[in-house]
Amino acid sequence: MRYTKLFLPTLREVPADAEVISHQLMLRAGMIRKLTSGIYTYLPLGLRVIKKVEKIIREEMERAGAQEVLMPMVQPSELWEESGRWDVYGKELLRFKDRHGRDYCLGPTHEEVITDLIRKEVRSYRDMPLNLYQIQNKFRDEIRPRFGLMRGREFSMKDAYSFDLDEEGAVKSYQAMFDAYNRIFERCGLYFKAVEADTGNIGGSFSHELMVLADTGEDAIVSCTECDYAANMEKAEVNPDYIEKEEYEAPPAPMEKVSTPDVRTVEEVTQFLSVTPKQLVKTMIFETSSEPVAVLVRGNHEVNPAKVKNVLGVANLELAGEETVLKLTGAPAGFAGAVGLSIKIIADRAVEPMKNMVMGGNEKDVHLIGVNRGTDFEVSEFADLRLVTSSDRCPRCGKVIEIKRGIEVGHIFKLGDKYSKALSATYLDQNGNERYVIMGCYGIGVGRTVAAAIEQNHDKNGIIFPMPIAPYQVVILPLQMRDSDVVSAAETLYNQLISQGAEVLLDDRDERAGVKFKDADLVGIPIRVTIGKKSLKEGQLEVRLRATGETELVPREGADRMILDMIKDLVRSRQ
Ligand code: ATP
Ligand code: MG
């Protein structure tokens, strides 16, 4: 491709509304443009990268035995009512009516549609195992679309669905996808980790996320420094053997009210009353689709809403607003406590050994000290309800853990018979018995993978594309467009490389060398070939690797073969 023909609107300035580096660079390198919140157009360069990732995904999905289909984006509400998700999916599901007043949604995921297909088409044990996938745009009306393609509202996803006769087959299908995902992200040149994950709205029994490690990641990942335990913070278990009990040996004291005017936060309360956060209990009031619930955690811990949801078995959970807190506790936020509370109370395990606790008094500007369970209040259930902290221990081996940030690029789920039961997707087994199909589902965010790759591969000058997903493999910069020798050397190399299958961008603009260098760095093409008057006189070209800055003068003769070899090496190895 010739630069003068390419629609590549680069930007010098950092766009004001782009917070993370991948978003800034994708805008600056002319890869994407925003239409409206969370909705983007892919420009030629961006689309080339997306297609590269898609190609790797397709190759690995086919290798794992999956077959490509394409399902509609518009889905009828009836299917979602059958699965029970029309009511629970929440506001991310964009719903609308057609001219006949029938309800539809834009597909945020396709379990319903694919299960409907399978219940109609798959009848016998002979039809399975089966794995169908598609690469298609999803729509989720995200509450906070941000970071460009990382969290869009309309975004491209690869979603695959497996169908098996039994649990054993489903485990095999899951493992095949787990392996395929590892190969896909490795081939994209990414550093990532597979972690145990919560199953969220998709449901099912078991799941892993593939996380690209990056400081800007929205997810926290807990991993063991010794064994191979790794989990998303939402899912990460607290090791119950390491709950401190020794600090709570004092004999129970009588409960007392203390005046704490305008003292609300953990920091304020502990300072005002000269106690440590370990003596304090935080009472958080949540609303669910059925009843409100109070969740107790120790002052130095945070509630993990995903765990609360699982323990209560509810799909929706929201922190109660000021008004509800006032109604339920009789006090403004910051003064809630368990004593005298008439709603259900559940508590984190770390609260169980606590004695002489400090907590809100359900009265404005009042806290209670010397609060003891049994005499002053009761808890209906103790469970692991909090976020892991770095002072916790590995739930598997008890060794030290670390917490890092990651970007979720892929997510695989074992669904079991959740959807096949809801939608009656059955088959006849060898003995003629009707049985439920056992399912799994597997997603990859295509645009998010590109954004994650840029988060991991950039410097102050721009993107550093890993070779396998680079929009072009080589950029040729003739420095003097008015020098016929320079131009003809550039044209010759360009044609030689293209005819041997390389993907080449020829910067044929009549621009200063500085401009060409800057744009080449910004766009991040892995191999740069500079052709200048001076070195050309000595029959030489300059070849530079974007990733390392390694520069080499090479004879013009045979340069094409050398560059082709470099491409091959860079596709195989991570830089
Ligand atoms: P998140 O927790 O980040 O919202 P999710 O758990 O809702 O993700 P899944 O339903 O598992 O996501 O979707 C599969 C994949 O689709 C994710 O792993 C991610 O790569 C991608 N994805 C999900 N939501 C978005 C989005 N809003 N924008 C871009 N990619 C997304
Ligand atoms: Mg989501």
Coordinates of C-alpha atoms and ligand atoms in Angstrom, one line a residue:
M1 CA 0.0 0.0 0.0
R2 CA 1.2 3.5 -0.8
Y3 CA 0.9 6.0 2.0
T4 CA -0.4 8.7 -0.4
K5 CA -3.4 6.4 -1.2
L6 CA -4.0 5.2 2.3
F7 CA -6.7 6.8 4.5
L8 CA -4.6 7.2 7.5
P9 CA -5.5 10.4 9.5
T10 CA -2.8 10.5 12.2
L11 CA -2.9 13.0 15.0
R12 CA 0.0 14.8 16.6
E13 CA -1.8 15.8 19.8
V14 CA -3.1 13.5 22.5
P15 CA -6.9 13.5 22.2
A16 CA -8.4 15.1 25.4
D17 CA -11.0 12.5 26.1
A18 CA -8.7 9.4 25.8
E19 CA -7.5 8.3 29.3
V20 CA -5.5 5.2 28.6
I21 CA -2.6 4.9 26.3
S22 CA -4.1 2.3 23.9
H23 CA -7.1 4.5 23.3
Q24 CA -4.9 7.6 22.7
L25 CA -2.6 5.7 20.4
M26 CA -5.5 4.1 18.4
L27 CA -6.9 7.5 17.8
R28 CA -3.5 9.1 17.0
A29 CA -2.4 6.3 14.7
G30 CA -5.6 6.7 12.7
M31 CA -7.0 3.2 13.6
I32 CA -10.4 4.2 15.0
R33 CA -12.8 7.2 15.2
K34 CA -15.6 7.6 17.7
L35 CA -19.2 8.0 16.4
T36 CA -20.8 8.3 19.8
S37 CA -20.2 7.0 23.3
G38 CA -18.8 3.5 23.1
I39 CA -19.4 3.2 19.4
Y40 CA -16.5 3.4 16.9
T41 CA -15.7 3.2 13.2
Y42 CA -12.6 1.1 12.3
L43 CA -10.4 2.9 9.8
P44 CA -8.3 0.9 7.3
L45 CA -5.3 0.5 9.6
G46 CA -7.5 -0.5 12.6
L47 CA -9.5 -2.9 10.6
R48 CA -6.3 -4.6 9.3
V49 CA -5.3 -5.3 12.9
I50 CA -8.7 -6.5 13.9
K51 CA -8.7 -8.9 10.9
K52 CA -5.3 -10.2 11.8
V53 CA -6.5 -11.1 15.3
E54 CA -9.7 -12.6 13.7
K55 CA -7.6 -14.7 11.4
I56 CA -5.6 -16.1 14.3
I57 CA -8.8 -16.8 16.2
R58 CA -10.4 -18.6 13.2
E59 CA -7.3 -20.7 12.6
E60 CA -7.2 -21.8 16.2
M61 CA -10.9 -22.4 16.5
E62 CA -10.9 -24.5 13.4
R63 CA -7.9 -26.4 14.7
A64 CA -9.8 -27.1 17.9
G65 CA -12.7 -28.5 15.8
A66 CA -15.1 -25.6 16.0
Q67 CA -17.2 -24.5 12.9
E68 CA -18.0 -21.0 12.0
V69 CA -21.6 -19.7 11.8
L70 CA -23.2 -16.3 11.9
M71 CA -26.2 -15.5 14.0
P72 CA -28.5 -12.5 13.9
M73 CA -27.7 -9.5 16.1
V74 CA -31.5 -8.8 16.7
Q75 CA -33.0 -11.3 19.1
P76 CA -36.7 -11.8 20.0
S77 CA -37.7 -11.3 23.7
E78 CA -39.5 -14.7 23.8
L79 CA -36.2 -16.6 23.8
W80 CA -34.9 -14.4 26.7
E81 CA -38.1 -15.0 28.6
E82 CA -37.7 -18.7 28.2
S83 CA -34.1 -18.6 29.6
G84 CA -35.3 -16.3 32.4
R85 CA -32.8 -13.6 31.4
W86 CA -35.2 -11.0 30.0
D87 CA -35.9 -9.8 33.6
V88 CA -32.5 -10.3 35.1
Y89 CA -30.1 -9.1 32.5
G90 CA -30.5 -5.5 33.5
K91 CA -29.9 -2.3 31.6
E92 CA -27.0 -3.5 29.6
L93 CA -29.6 -5.3 27.4
L94 CA -30.7 -2.8 24.8
R95 CA -34.4 -3.5 24.3
F96 CA -36.7 -2.2 21.6
K97 CA -40.0 -2.8 19.8
D98 CA -40.7 -3.5 16.1
R99 CA -43.6 -1.9 14.2
H100 CA -45.9 -4.6 15.5
G101 CA -45.1 -3.8 19.1
R102 CA -43.1 -7.0 19.6
D103 CA -40.1 -6.9 22.0
Y104 CA -36.6 -7.4 20.8
C105 CA -33.0 -6.9 22.0
L106 CA -29.6 -6.4 20.4
G107 CA -27.6 -9.5 21.3
P108 CA -25.1 -8.9 24.1
T109 CA -24.3 -12.7 23.9
H110 CA -25.9 -15.6 22.0
E111 CA -26.7 -18.5 24.4
E112 CA -30.4 -18.2 23.8
V113 CA -30.2 -18.1 20.0
I114 CA -27.7 -21.0 19.7
T115 CA -29.7 -23.1 22.1
D116 CA -32.8 -22.5 20.1
L117 CA -30.9 -23.7 17.0
I118 CA -29.6 -26.7 18.7
R119 CA -33.0 -27.8 20.2
K120 CA -34.4 -27.8 16.7
E121 CA -31.5 -29.4 14.8
V122 CA -29.7 -31.7 17.2
R123 CA -31.7 -34.9 17.9
S124 CA -29.4 -37.8 18.5
Y125 CA -26.2 -38.6 20.4
R126 CA -24.6 -39.0 16.9
D127 CA -24.9 -35.3 16.3
M128 CA -22.4 -34.4 19.2
P129 CA -19.8 -33.3 20.2
L130 CA -20.4 -30.0 18.4
N131 CA -18.8 -26.6 18.7
L132 CA -20.1 -23.6 16.8
Y133 CA -18.6 -20.2 16.8
Q134 CA -19.0 -16.8 15.2
I135 CA -17.2 -13.4 15.1
Q136 CA -19.9 -10.8 15.2
N137 CA -20.7 -7.4 16.8
K138 CA -22.4 -7.5 20.2
F139 CA -24.2 -4.6 21.8
R140 CA -24.1 -4.0 25.6
D141 CA -25.4 -0.7 26.9
E142 CA -22.5 -0.4 29.3
I143 CA -23.0 2.0 32.2
R144 CA -19.5 3.5 31.7
P145 CA -18.2 2.9 28.2
R146 CA -14.6 4.0 28.2
F147 CA -11.0 3.4 27.1
G148 CA -12.0 3.2 23.4
L149 CA -12.4 -0.4 22.1
M150 CA -11.6 -1.8 25.6
R151 CA -15.1 -1.2 26.9
G152 CA -17.3 -0.2 24.1
R153 CA -21.1 -0.5 23.7
E154 CA -20.9 -2.0 20.2
F155 CA -17.9 -4.3 20.0
S156 CA -16.7 -7.3 18.1
M157 CA -16.7 -10.7 19.9
K158 CA -15.8 -14.2 19.0
D159 CA -18.3 -16.4 20.8
A160 CA -18.3 -20.2 20.6
Y161 CA -20.7 -22.7 22.1
S162 CA -20.0 -26.4 22.7
F163 CA -22.6 -29.2 22.9
D164 CA -21.8 -32.5 24.5
L165 CA -23.6 -35.7 25.5
D166 CA -22.4 -35.6 29.1
E167 CA -20.2 -34.0 31.7
E168 CA -17.1 -35.9 30.6
G169 CA -17.5 -34.7 27.0
A170 CA -18.1 -31.1 28.2
V171 CA -14.9 -31.2 30.2
K172 CA -13.0 -32.2 27.1
S173 CA -14.6 -29.4 25.1
Y174 CA -13.8 -26.9 27.8
Q175 CA -10.2 -28.1 27.9
A176 CA -9.9 -27.8 24.1
M177 CA -11.1 -24.2 24.2
F178 CA -8.8 -23.5 27.2
D179 CA -5.9 -24.7 25.1
A180 CA -7.0 -22.9 21.9
Y181 CA -7.3 -19.6 23.9
N182 CA -3.8 -20.0 25.2
R183 CA -2.5 -20.5 21.7
I184 CA -4.5 -17.6 20.4
F185 CA -3.2 -15.0 22.8
E186 CA 0.3 -16.4 22.6
R187 CA 0.2 -16.1 18.8
C188 CA -1.0 -12.5 19.2
G189 CA 2.3 -11.9 21.1
L190 CA 0.6 -11.1 24.4
Y191 CA 1.7 -11.8 28.0
F192 CA -1.4 -13.2 29.8
K193 CA -2.6 -15.4 32.6
A194 CA -5.6 -17.8 32.8
V195 CA -7.4 -17.1 36.1
E196 CA -10.4 -18.7 37.8
A197 CA -13.4 -16.4 37.4
D198 CA -16.9 -15.8 38.7
T199 CA -19.7 -16.8 36.3
G200 CA -21.8 -13.6 36.6
N201 CA -24.8 -13.1 34.4
I202 CA -23.9 -15.8 31.9
G203 CA -24.3 -18.4 34.6
G204 CA -23.0 -21.9 34.8
S205 CA -20.7 -23.8 37.1
F206 CA -17.1 -23.1 36.3
S207 CA -15.1 -20.5 34.4
H208 CA -11.7 -19.1 33.5
E209 CA -10.8 -15.7 32.3
L210 CA -7.7 -14.9 30.1
M211 CA -6.1 -11.8 31.5
V212 CA -3.6 -9.6 29.7
L213 CA -1.3 -8.2 32.4
A214 CA -1.3 -4.4 32.3
D215 CA -1.3 -1.7 35.0
T216 CA -4.3 -0.1 33.4
G217 CA -6.4 -3.2 33.6
E218 CA -9.9 -2.9 35.1
D219 CA -9.6 -6.2 36.9
A220 CA -7.5 -7.2 39.9
I221 CA -6.0 -10.6 39.7
V222 CA -4.9 -12.6 42.8
S223 CA -2.1 -15.1 42.2
C224 CA 0.0 -17.3 44.4
T225 CA 3.8 -16.8 44.4
E226 CA 4.4 -20.5 44.9
C227 CA 1.6 -22.7 43.4
D228 CA -0.3 -22.0 40.2
Y229 CA -3.5 -20.7 41.9
A230 CA -4.7 -17.5 40.1
A231 CA -8.2 -16.0 40.3
N232 CA -10.0 -12.8 39.4
M233 CA -10.5 -10.7 42.6
E234 CA -14.3 -11.2 42.3
K235 CA -13.7 -15.0 42.6
A236 CA -10.6 -15.2 44.8
E237 CA -11.3 -17.1 48.0
V238 CA -10.1 -16.1 51.4
N239 CA -8.1 -18.8 53.1
P240 CA -10.0 -19.4 56.3
D241 CA -7.0 -20.8 58.2
Y242 CA -5.4 -17.4 58.3
I243 CA -8.2 -15.4 60.0
E244 CA -6.7 -13.6 62.9
K245 CA -8.4 -14.7 66.1
E246 CA -5.8 -13.9 68.7
E247 CA -6.8 -10.2 69.0
Y248 CA -10.2 -10.9 70.3
E249 CA -9.5 -12.6 73.6
A250 CA -10.6 -9.9 75.9
P251 CA -13.7 -10.7 78.0
P252 CA -17.0 -9.3 76.7
A253 CA -17.7 -5.7 77.8
P254 CA -21.1 -4.2 78.1
M255 CA -22.4 -2.3 75.1
E256 CA -22.3 1.5 75.3
K257 CA -23.6 4.3 73.1
V258 CA -21.0 7.0 72.2
S259 CA -21.6 10.3 70.6
T260 CA -19.7 10.5 67.3
P261 CA -20.8 13.8 65.7
D262 CA -20.2 13.7 61.9
V263 CA -17.8 10.8 62.3
R264 CA -18.7 8.3 59.5
T265 CA -15.8 6.7 57.7
V266 CA -13.6 3.9 59.0
E267 CA -10.7 6.4 59.2
E268 CA -12.8 9.0 61.1
V269 CA -14.3 6.5 63.5
T270 CA -11.1 4.7 64.4
Q271 CA -9.3 8.0 65.0
F272 CA -12.1 9.5 67.0
L273 CA -12.5 6.5 69.2
S274 CA -8.8 5.5 69.3
V275 CA -9.5 2.0 68.1
T276 CA -8.0 -0.1 65.2
P277 CA -10.0 -1.0 62.1
K278 CA -9.8 -4.6 63.3
Q279 CA -12.2 -3.7 66.1
L280 CA -14.6 -2.0 63.8
V281 CA -17.5 -3.6 61.9
K282 CA -18.8 -2.1 58.7
T283 CA -22.5 -2.6 58.1
M284 CA -23.3 -2.3 54.4
I285 CA -26.9 -2.3 53.3
F286 CA -27.7 -3.9 49.9
E287 CA -30.9 -4.2 47.9
T288 CA -31.7 -7.3 46.0
S289 CA -34.6 -8.2 43.7
S290 CA -36.4 -9.7 46.8
E291 CA -35.3 -8.3 50.2
P292 CA -32.7 -5.9 51.5
V293 CA -29.8 -7.4 53.4
A294 CA -27.1 -6.1 55.7
V295 CA -23.6 -7.4 55.1
L296 CA -21.0 -7.1 57.9
V297 CA -17.3 -7.0 57.3
R298 CA -14.4 -6.0 59.5
G299 CA -13.2 -2.4 59.3
N300 CA -10.1 -3.1 57.3
H301 CA -11.9 -5.3 54.8
E302 CA -14.1 -4.6 51.7
V303 CA -17.3 -6.4 50.7
N304 CA -17.1 -8.5 47.5
P305 CA -20.5 -8.1 45.9
A306 CA -20.0 -11.1 43.6
K307 CA -19.6 -13.3 46.7
V308 CA -22.7 -11.8 48.4
K309 CA -24.7 -12.5 45.2
N310 CA -23.6 -16.1 45.1
V311 CA -24.3 -16.7 48.8
L312 CA -27.8 -15.1 48.6
G313 CA -28.4 -16.8 45.2
V314 CA -29.6 -13.5 43.6
A315 CA -28.9 -12.1 40.2
N316 CA -29.1 -8.4 41.2
L317 CA -27.5 -6.7 44.1
E318 CA -27.0 -3.0 44.6
L319 CA -25.7 -0.9 47.4
A320 CA -28.7 0.8 49.0
G321 CA -29.0 4.6 48.4
E322 CA -29.1 7.2 51.2
E323 CA -32.9 7.1 51.4
T324 CA -33.2 3.4 51.8
V325 CA -30.5 3.3 54.4
L326 CA -32.3 6.0 56.4
K327 CA -35.6 4.0 56.1
L328 CA -34.1 0.7 57.1
T329 CA -31.7 1.8 59.8
G330 CA -33.2 5.1 61.0
A331 CA -29.9 6.8 60.4
P332 CA -28.0 8.5 57.6
A333 CA -25.3 6.5 55.8
G334 CA -22.2 6.1 58.0
F335 CA -24.1 5.1 61.1
A336 CA -25.6 1.8 60.2
G337 CA -25.0 -1.1 62.5
A338 CA -26.4 -4.6 63.3
V339 CA -27.9 -3.9 66.7
G340 CA -31.7 -3.7 66.5
L341 CA -31.7 -4.0 62.7
S342 CA -34.8 -5.9 61.4
I343 CA -33.5 -7.0 58.0
K344 CA -31.5 -10.1 57.2
I345 CA -27.9 -9.9 58.5
I346 CA -25.1 -11.9 57.0
A347 CA -21.4 -11.5 57.9
D348 CA -18.0 -12.2 56.6
R349 CA -16.1 -15.0 58.4
A350 CA -13.6 -12.6 59.9
V351 CA -16.4 -11.1 61.9
E352 CA -17.1 -14.4 63.6
P353 CA -14.3 -14.3 66.3
M354 CA -14.7 -10.6 67.0
K355 CA -15.6 -9.4 70.5
N356 CA -16.3 -5.9 71.9
M357 CA -16.9 -4.5 68.4
V358 CA -17.4 -1.0 67.4
M359 CA -20.2 -0.3 64.9
G360 CA -22.8 2.3 63.9
G361 CA -25.7 2.9 66.3
N362 CA -28.5 3.2 63.7
E363 CA -28.9 6.8 65.0
K364 CA -27.4 10.0 63.6
D365 CA -24.0 10.8 65.1
V366 CA -24.0 7.7 67.3
H367 CA -21.7 4.6 67.4
L368 CA -21.8 1.6 69.7
I369 CA -18.8 0.1 71.5
G370 CA -18.6 -3.2 73.4
V371 CA -20.9 -4.9 70.9
N372 CA -21.0 -8.7 71.1
R373 CA -22.7 -11.2 68.9
G374 CA -25.3 -13.3 70.8
T375 CA -26.0 -10.7 73.4
D376 CA -26.5 -7.7 71.2
F377 CA -27.3 -9.0 67.8
E378 CA -27.5 -12.2 65.7
V379 CA -26.1 -13.1 62.3
S380 CA -28.1 -15.5 60.1
E381 CA -25.1 -16.7 58.1
F382 CA -21.3 -16.5 58.1
A383 CA -19.6 -16.8 54.7
D384 CA -16.6 -15.6 52.7
L385 CA -18.0 -12.3 51.6
R386 CA -15.0 -10.0 51.3
L387 CA -12.2 -9.1 48.9
V388 CA -8.9 -10.7 49.3
T389 CA -6.1 -8.4 50.5
S390 CA -2.3 -8.8 49.9
S391 CA -1.9 -9.9 53.5
D392 CA -4.2 -12.9 52.9
R393 CA -2.7 -16.3 52.1
C394 CA -3.2 -18.6 49.1
P395 CA -6.4 -20.5 49.5
R396 CA -4.8 -23.6 48.0
C397 CA -1.3 -23.8 49.6
G398 CA -1.2 -21.1 52.2
K399 CA 1.8 -19.3 50.7
V400 CA 2.2 -15.5 49.9
I401 CA -0.1 -14.1 47.2
E402 CA 0.2 -11.1 45.0
I403 CA -2.3 -8.8 43.4
K404 CA -1.8 -7.5 39.9
R405 CA -4.0 -5.7 37.3
G406 CA -5.3 -7.3 34.1
I407 CA -7.5 -6.8 31.1
E408 CA -10.0 -9.6 30.5
V409 CA -9.6 -10.5 26.8
G410 CA -11.3 -14.0 26.9
H411 CA -13.7 -15.8 29.1
I412 CA -14.7 -19.5 29.0
F413 CA -17.6 -21.0 30.9
K414 CA -18.9 -24.5 31.7
L415 CA -22.6 -24.0 31.4
G416 CA -23.8 -27.5 32.1
D417 CA -27.5 -27.9 31.4
K418 CA -28.5 -24.3 32.5
Y419 CA -29.7 -23.2 29.0
S420 CA -30.6 -26.7 27.6
K421 CA -32.9 -27.2 30.6
A422 CA -34.5 -23.7 30.3
L423 CA -35.0 -24.1 26.6
S424 CA -35.5 -27.9 26.5
A425 CA -32.6 -28.7 24.3
T426 CA -32.5 -32.5 24.5
Y427 CA -31.2 -35.5 22.5
L428 CA -31.9 -39.2 22.5
D429 CA -29.0 -41.3 23.9
Q430 CA -28.0 -44.7 22.7
N431 CA -30.7 -46.4 24.7
G432 CA -33.4 -44.0 23.4
N433 CA -33.6 -42.0 26.6
E434 CA -34.1 -38.2 26.3
R435 CA -31.3 -36.3 27.9
Y436 CA -30.2 -32.6 28.2
V437 CA -27.4 -31.4 26.0
I438 CA -24.4 -30.3 28.1
M439 CA -23.1 -26.9 27.1
G440 CA -20.1 -24.6 27.4
C441 CA -19.6 -21.0 26.0
Y442 CA -16.4 -19.2 25.1
G443 CA -15.9 -15.5 24.3
I444 CA -13.0 -13.3 23.1
G445 CA -13.2 -9.5 22.8
V446 CA -11.6 -8.9 19.5
G447 CA -11.2 -5.1 19.8
R448 CA -10.3 -5.4 23.4
T449 CA -7.5 -7.8 22.5
V450 CA -6.1 -5.2 20.1
A451 CA -6.3 -2.5 22.8
A452 CA -4.7 -4.8 25.3
A453 CA -1.9 -5.6 22.8
I454 CA -1.2 -1.9 22.5
E455 CA -1.3 -1.4 26.3
Q456 CA 1.5 -4.0 26.5
N457 CA 3.5 -2.9 23.5
H458 CA 4.2 0.8 23.2
D459 CA 6.7 3.5 24.0
K460 CA 6.7 7.2 24.2
N461 CA 6.8 7.5 20.4
G462 CA 3.8 5.2 19.7
I463 CA 2.7 1.6 19.1
I464 CA 5.0 -1.3 18.8
F465 CA 2.9 -4.0 17.1
P466 CA 3.8 -7.6 17.7
M467 CA 4.5 -8.9 14.1
P468 CA 1.5 -11.4 14.0
I469 CA -1.0 -8.6 14.4
A470 CA 0.8 -5.7 12.8
P471 CA -1.3 -3.8 10.1
Y472 CA 1.7 -4.0 7.8
Q473 CA 4.9 -5.9 8.4
V474 CA 7.3 -3.5 6.8
V475 CA 7.3 0.3 6.2
I476 CA 9.7 1.7 3.6
L477 CA 10.7 5.3 3.9
P478 CA 12.4 6.9 0.9
L479 CA 13.8 10.0 2.4
Q480 CA 14.2 12.1 -0.7
M481 CA 11.1 11.8 -2.9
R482 CA 12.7 14.1 -5.5
D483 CA 15.8 11.9 -6.0
S484 CA 15.1 9.4 -8.7
D485 CA 17.6 6.8 -7.4
V486 CA 16.1 6.9 -4.0
V487 CA 12.6 6.6 -5.4
S488 CA 13.5 3.8 -7.7
A489 CA 15.3 1.8 -5.0
A490 CA 12.2 2.2 -2.8
E491 CA 9.9 1.1 -5.6
T492 CA 12.1 -1.9 -6.4
L493 CA 12.2 -3.1 -2.8
Y494 CA 8.5 -2.5 -2.4
N495 CA 7.6 -4.6 -5.5
Q496 CA 10.1 -7.4 -4.5
L497 CA 8.6 -7.7 -1.0
I498 CA 5.0 -7.6 -2.2
S499 CA 5.5 -10.2 -4.9
Q500 CA 6.9 -12.5 -2.2
G501 CA 3.8 -12.1 0.0
A502 CA 5.0 -9.4 2.5
E503 CA 2.6 -6.7 3.7
V504 CA 4.3 -3.4 3.0
L505 CA 3.5 0.2 3.4
L506 CA 5.5 2.6 1.2
D507 CA 5.7 6.1 2.5
D508 CA 5.7 7.9 -0.8
R509 CA 4.7 11.2 0.6
D510 CA 6.8 14.2 -0.3
E511 CA 7.4 14.9 3.4
R512 CA 10.5 15.7 5.5
A513 CA 12.4 12.7 7.0
G514 CA 11.4 13.8 10.5
V515 CA 7.7 13.6 9.7
K516 CA 8.1 10.1 8.1
F517 CA 10.1 8.8 11.1
K518 CA 7.5 10.1 13.5
D519 CA 4.6 8.6 11.7
A520 CA 6.4 5.3 11.3
D521 CA 7.1 5.1 15.0
L522 CA 3.5 6.2 15.9
V523 CA 1.9 3.5 13.7
G524 CA 4.3 0.9 15.1
I525 CA 5.1 -1.2 12.0
P526 CA 7.7 -3.8 13.2
I527 CA 10.3 -3.4 10.4
R528 CA 11.3 0.0 9.1
V529 CA 13.5 0.3 6.0
T530 CA 15.0 3.7 5.4
I531 CA 16.4 4.6 2.0
G532 CA 18.5 7.7 1.9
K533 CA 20.7 9.3 -0.8
K534 CA 23.9 8.9 1.1
S535 CA 23.8 5.3 2.1
L536 CA 22.2 4.3 -1.2
K537 CA 25.4 5.7 -3.0
E538 CA 27.2 3.0 -1.1
G539 CA 24.6 0.4 -2.1
Q540 CA 23.1 0.3 1.4
L541 CA 19.7 0.5 3.1
E542 CA 19.0 0.9 6.8
V543 CA 16.8 -1.7 8.5
R544 CA 15.5 -1.0 11.9
L545 CA 13.3 -3.0 14.4
R546 CA 10.6 -0.9 16.0
A547 CA 10.6 -3.0 19.1
T548 CA 14.3 -2.9 20.0
G549 CA 15.5 0.1 18.0
E550 CA 18.3 -2.3 16.6
T551 CA 19.5 -0.7 13.4
E552 CA 21.6 -2.3 10.7
L553 CA 22.9 -1.1 7.3
V554 CA 22.4 -3.9 4.8
P555 CA 23.4 -4.2 1.1
R556 CA 20.7 -3.4 -1.2
E557 CA 21.3 -6.6 -3.0
G558 CA 19.5 -9.4 -1.2
A559 CA 17.8 -7.0 1.3
D560 CA 14.4 -8.4 0.3
R561 CA 15.4 -11.9 1.3
M562 CA 16.8 -10.8 4.6
I563 CA 13.7 -8.8 5.4
L564 CA 11.4 -11.8 4.6
D565 CA 13.5 -13.9 7.0
M566 CA 13.1 -11.3 9.7
I567 CA 9.4 -11.3 9.2
K568 CA 9.3 -15.1 9.6
D569 CA 11.4 -15.0 12.8
L570 CA 9.2 -12.2 14.3
V571 CA 6.0 -14.1 13.6
R572 CA 7.3 -17.1 15.4
S573 CA 8.9 -15.5 18.4
R574 CA 7.6 -12.8 20.7
Q575 CA 9.9 -9.8 20.5
Ligands
ATP1 P1 -16.4 -7.4 31.6 O1 -16.3 -8.0 33.0 O2 -15.1 -6.7 31.2 O3 -17.6 -6.5 31.4 P2 -17.7 -9.7 30.7 O4 -17.4 -10.7 31.8 O5 -19.0 -8.9 30.8 O6 -16.5 -8.6 30.7 P3 -18.1 -11.7 28.7 O7 -19.6 -11.7 28.8 O8 -17.4 -12.9 29.3 O9 -17.5 -10.3 29.3 O10 -17.7 -11.5 27.2 C1 -16.6 -12.1 26.6 C2 -15.5 -11.2 26.2 O11 -16.0 -10.0 25.5 C3 -14.8 -10.6 27.3 O12 -13.8 -11.4 27.8 C4 -14.2 -9.3 26.8 O13 -12.9 -9.6 26.1 C5 -15.2 -8.9 25.7 N1 -16.0 -7.8 26.2 C6 -17.0 -7.8 27.1 N2 -17.6 -6.6 27.3 C7 -16.9 -5.8 26.4 C8 -17.1 -4.4 26.1 N3 -18.0 -3.7 26.7 N4 -16.2 -3.9 25.1 C9 -15.3 -4.7 24.5 N5 -15.1 -6.0 24.8 C10 -15.9 -6.5 25.7
MG2 MG -19.5 -7.0 31.2

